[in-house]
Amino acid sequence: MSPEENPTFKSPAYEVIPVPIEKIHSNDYNPNHIATPEMILLYQSILNDGYTMPIVCYYLKDSDKYEIVDGFHRYTIMREHQDIYEREKGLLPVVVINKDISHRIASTIRHNRARGTHSIELMQKIVGELIECGKSDEWIMKNIGMDADELLRLKQISGLAALFANKTFSKSWVV
């Protein structure tokens, strides 16, 4: 059930929990990359201001781990900087969302597109995975903020015929 369909929905930001960094891991569907100067700036921000935004995660009950949906670079700062790790006592502020994999992928993309850049290759893979999950072009465009041309270009450059399966094409080329 989506938040708009749930009258008792409460934003995850109101339920931040401290989670040991050892219980958190990255996902394999994040196409966002930050250049070195921006990572240095992020480190400075966290060093001077602390963690001002929680890491968004999905809780994996079977393994008692948290998979990052958004916040990989904030997580990386703690992992790579002992001073931050010690100051924060190895704990990251986390909010948990409970969504299936296709909605977690869409959440990651929405968070990233609002502020970052994406790897074309990984975006192709993500589109392919969403199509394999049975998501329509309309669902993909709506949920990860793509327009029809961008989605078509990603499908075309991927070269995967399966991405075009079950589609109706115009006969406009017929004489």
Short mmCIF file of N, CA and C in Angstrom, two decimals, residues 61-128:
data_model
loop_
_atom_site.label_atom_id
_atom_site.label_comp_id
_atom_site.label_asym_id
_atom_site.label_seq_id
_atom_site.Cartn_x
_atom_site.Cartn_y
_atom_site.Cartn_z
N LYS A 61 15.34 -8.96 7.32
CA LYS A 61 15.07 -9.71 8.54
C LYS A 61 15.90 -10.99 8.64
N ASP A 62 16.01 -11.73 7.54
CA ASP A 62 16.71 -13.02 7.56
C ASP A 62 18.17 -12.90 8.00
N SER A 63 18.82 -11.82 7.60
CA SER A 63 20.24 -11.65 7.94
C SER A 63 20.47 -10.62 9.04
N ASP A 64 19.40 -9.97 9.50
CA ASP A 64 19.50 -8.90 10.50
C ASP A 64 20.46 -7.82 10.03
N LYS A 65 20.32 -7.43 8.76
CA LYS A 65 21.15 -6.39 8.16
C LYS A 65 20.25 -5.32 7.55
N TYR A 66 20.86 -4.19 7.26
CA TYR A 66 20.16 -3.08 6.64
C TYR A 66 20.81 -2.81 5.28
N GLU A 67 20.00 -2.77 4.22
CA GLU A 67 20.50 -2.48 2.88
C GLU A 67 20.19 -1.03 2.54
N ILE A 68 21.20 -0.32 2.10
CA ILE A 68 21.05 1.11 1.81
C ILE A 68 20.19 1.32 0.57
N VAL A 69 19.21 2.20 0.71
CA VAL A 69 18.39 2.67 -0.40
C VAL A 69 18.91 4.05 -0.83
N ASP A 70 19.24 4.88 0.16
CA ASP A 70 19.80 6.20 -0.10
C ASP A 70 20.75 6.54 1.04
N GLY A 71 21.90 7.11 0.70
CA GLY A 71 22.86 7.52 1.72
C GLY A 71 24.18 6.78 1.64
N PHE A 72 24.43 6.11 0.51
CA PHE A 72 25.66 5.33 0.37
C PHE A 72 26.90 6.17 0.63
N HIS A 73 26.95 7.39 0.15
CA HIS A 73 28.16 8.20 0.31
C HIS A 73 28.33 8.67 1.76
N ARG A 74 27.24 8.93 2.45
CA ARG A 74 27.33 9.26 3.88
C ARG A 74 27.82 8.06 4.66
N TYR A 75 27.36 6.88 4.29
CA TYR A 75 27.82 5.63 4.88
C TYR A 75 29.32 5.44 4.61
N THR A 76 29.74 5.70 3.38
CA THR A 76 31.14 5.55 2.99
C THR A 76 32.05 6.45 3.81
N ILE A 77 31.60 7.65 4.10
CA ILE A 77 32.41 8.57 4.90
C ILE A 77 32.74 7.94 6.25
N MET A 78 31.75 7.36 6.92
CA MET A 78 32.04 6.74 8.21
C MET A 78 32.95 5.52 8.03
N ARG A 79 32.71 4.75 7.01
CA ARG A 79 33.52 3.56 6.77
C ARG A 79 34.98 3.89 6.52
N GLU A 80 35.24 5.03 5.88
CA GLU A 80 36.60 5.38 5.49
C GLU A 80 37.30 6.38 6.40
N HIS A 81 36.60 6.94 7.36
CA HIS A 81 37.20 7.97 8.22
C HIS A 81 37.04 7.59 9.69
N GLN A 82 38.13 7.15 10.28
CA GLN A 82 38.13 6.69 11.66
C GLN A 82 37.66 7.77 12.63
N ASP A 83 38.00 9.03 12.35
CA ASP A 83 37.57 10.11 13.25
C ASP A 83 36.05 10.23 13.31
N ILE A 84 35.41 10.06 12.18
CA ILE A 84 33.95 10.11 12.14
C ILE A 84 33.38 8.87 12.84
N TYR A 85 33.93 7.71 12.54
CA TYR A 85 33.49 6.46 13.16
C TYR A 85 33.55 6.58 14.69
N GLU A 86 34.68 7.05 15.21
CA GLU A 86 34.84 7.15 16.66
C GLU A 86 33.88 8.17 17.27
N ARG A 87 33.79 9.33 16.64
CA ARG A 87 32.90 10.36 17.18
C ARG A 87 31.45 9.87 17.24
N GLU A 88 31.03 9.14 16.22
CA GLU A 88 29.65 8.65 16.14
C GLU A 88 29.47 7.30 16.83
N LYS A 89 30.57 6.78 17.43
CA LYS A 89 30.55 5.48 18.12
C LYS A 89 30.11 4.34 17.18
N GLY A 90 30.45 4.49 15.90
CA GLY A 90 30.15 3.45 14.92
C GLY A 90 28.68 3.32 14.56
N LEU A 91 27.88 4.31 14.95
CA LEU A 91 26.43 4.26 14.69
C LEU A 91 26.05 5.27 13.62
N LEU A 92 25.20 4.82 12.71
CA LEU A 92 24.66 5.71 11.68
C LEU A 92 23.18 5.93 11.94
N PRO A 93 22.70 7.17 11.72
CA PRO A 93 21.26 7.41 11.83
C PRO A 93 20.56 6.78 10.62
N VAL A 94 19.57 5.95 10.87
CA VAL A 94 18.89 5.21 9.81
C VAL A 94 17.39 5.37 9.93
N VAL A 95 16.73 5.50 8.78
CA VAL A 95 15.28 5.36 8.70
C VAL A 95 15.03 4.16 7.81
N VAL A 96 13.99 3.41 8.14
CA VAL A 96 13.69 2.18 7.43
C VAL A 96 12.43 2.35 6.60
N ILE A 97 12.52 1.92 5.34
CA ILE A 97 11.33 1.85 4.50
C ILE A 97 11.07 0.37 4.24
N ASN A 98 9.83 0.01 4.14
CA ASN A 98 9.45 -1.37 3.91
C ASN A 98 8.79 -1.47 2.54
N LYS A 99 9.61 -1.70 1.52
CA LYS A 99 9.12 -1.75 0.14
C LYS A 99 9.76 -2.92 -0.58
N ASP A 100 9.07 -3.43 -1.59
CA ASP A 100 9.66 -4.50 -2.38
C ASP A 100 10.82 -3.95 -3.22
N ILE A 101 11.57 -4.84 -3.83
CA ILE A 101 12.79 -4.46 -4.53
C ILE A 101 12.55 -3.42 -5.63
N SER A 102 11.50 -3.55 -6.41
CA SER A 102 11.29 -2.58 -7.49
C SER A 102 11.01 -1.19 -6.92
N HIS A 103 10.29 -1.11 -5.81
CA HIS A 103 10.03 0.19 -5.20
C HIS A 103 11.27 0.74 -4.50
N ARG A 104 12.14 -0.13 -3.98
CA ARG A 104 13.40 0.34 -3.39
C ARG A 104 14.30 0.91 -4.47
N ILE A 105 14.36 0.23 -5.62
CA ILE A 105 15.15 0.73 -6.74
C ILE A 105 14.62 2.11 -7.15
N ALA A 106 13.31 2.22 -7.28
CA ALA A 106 12.71 3.50 -7.67
C ALA A 106 13.03 4.58 -6.64
N SER A 107 12.99 4.24 -5.36
CA SER A 107 13.33 5.21 -4.31
C SER A 107 14.77 5.68 -4.44
N THR A 108 15.68 4.74 -4.69
CA THR A 108 17.09 5.10 -4.86
C THR A 108 17.25 6.08 -6.02
N ILE A 109 16.61 5.77 -7.14
CA ILE A 109 16.74 6.63 -8.32
C ILE A 109 16.14 8.01 -8.05
N ARG A 110 14.97 8.05 -7.42
CA ARG A 110 14.36 9.36 -7.12
C ARG A 110 15.27 10.19 -6.23
N HIS A 111 15.81 9.59 -5.17
CA HIS A 111 16.72 10.32 -4.29
C HIS A 111 17.92 10.85 -5.08
N ASN A 112 18.51 9.99 -5.90
CA ASN A 112 19.70 10.38 -6.66
C ASN A 112 19.42 11.45 -7.70
N ARG A 113 18.35 11.27 -8.45
CA ARG A 113 18.06 12.22 -9.53
C ARG A 113 17.80 13.61 -8.99
N ALA A 114 17.38 13.69 -7.75
CA ALA A 114 17.12 15.00 -7.15
C ALA A 114 18.41 15.77 -6.90
N ARG A 115 19.57 15.06 -6.93
CA ARG A 115 20.81 15.76 -6.59
C ARG A 115 22.08 15.24 -7.25
N GLY A 116 22.07 14.13 -7.93
CA GLY A 116 23.33 13.54 -8.40
C GLY A 116 23.35 13.23 -9.87
N THR A 117 24.36 12.46 -10.26
CA THR A 117 24.50 12.00 -11.63
C THR A 117 24.48 10.48 -11.63
N HIS A 118 24.25 9.92 -12.81
CA HIS A 118 24.09 8.48 -12.91
C HIS A 118 25.00 7.87 -13.96
N SER A 119 25.37 6.64 -13.70
CA SER A 119 26.10 5.83 -14.67
C SER A 119 25.08 5.30 -15.69
N ILE A 120 25.32 5.58 -16.96
CA ILE A 120 24.41 5.11 -18.01
C ILE A 120 24.32 3.59 -18.01
N GLU A 121 25.47 2.93 -17.85
CA GLU A 121 25.48 1.46 -17.88
C GLU A 121 24.60 0.88 -16.77
N LEU A 122 24.72 1.44 -15.56
CA LEU A 122 23.92 0.91 -14.47
C LEU A 122 22.44 1.27 -14.63
N MET A 123 22.15 2.43 -15.20
CA MET A 123 20.77 2.78 -15.46
C MET A 123 20.15 1.81 -16.47
N GLN A 124 20.92 1.38 -17.47
CA GLN A 124 20.42 0.37 -18.42
C GLN A 124 20.07 -0.91 -17.67
N LYS A 125 20.97 -1.33 -16.79
CA LYS A 125 20.75 -2.56 -16.01
C LYS A 125 19.50 -2.43 -15.14
N ILE A 126 19.34 -1.28 -14.51
CA ILE A 126 18.19 -1.05 -13.65
C ILE A 126 16.89 -1.12 -14.44
N VAL A 127 16.86 -0.46 -15.60
CA VAL A 127 15.66 -0.50 -16.44
C VAL A 127 15.36 -1.94 -16.82
N GLY A 128 16.40 -2.68 -17.19
CA GLY A 128 16.21 -4.10 -17.52
C GLY A 128 15.64 -4.89 -16.36
#
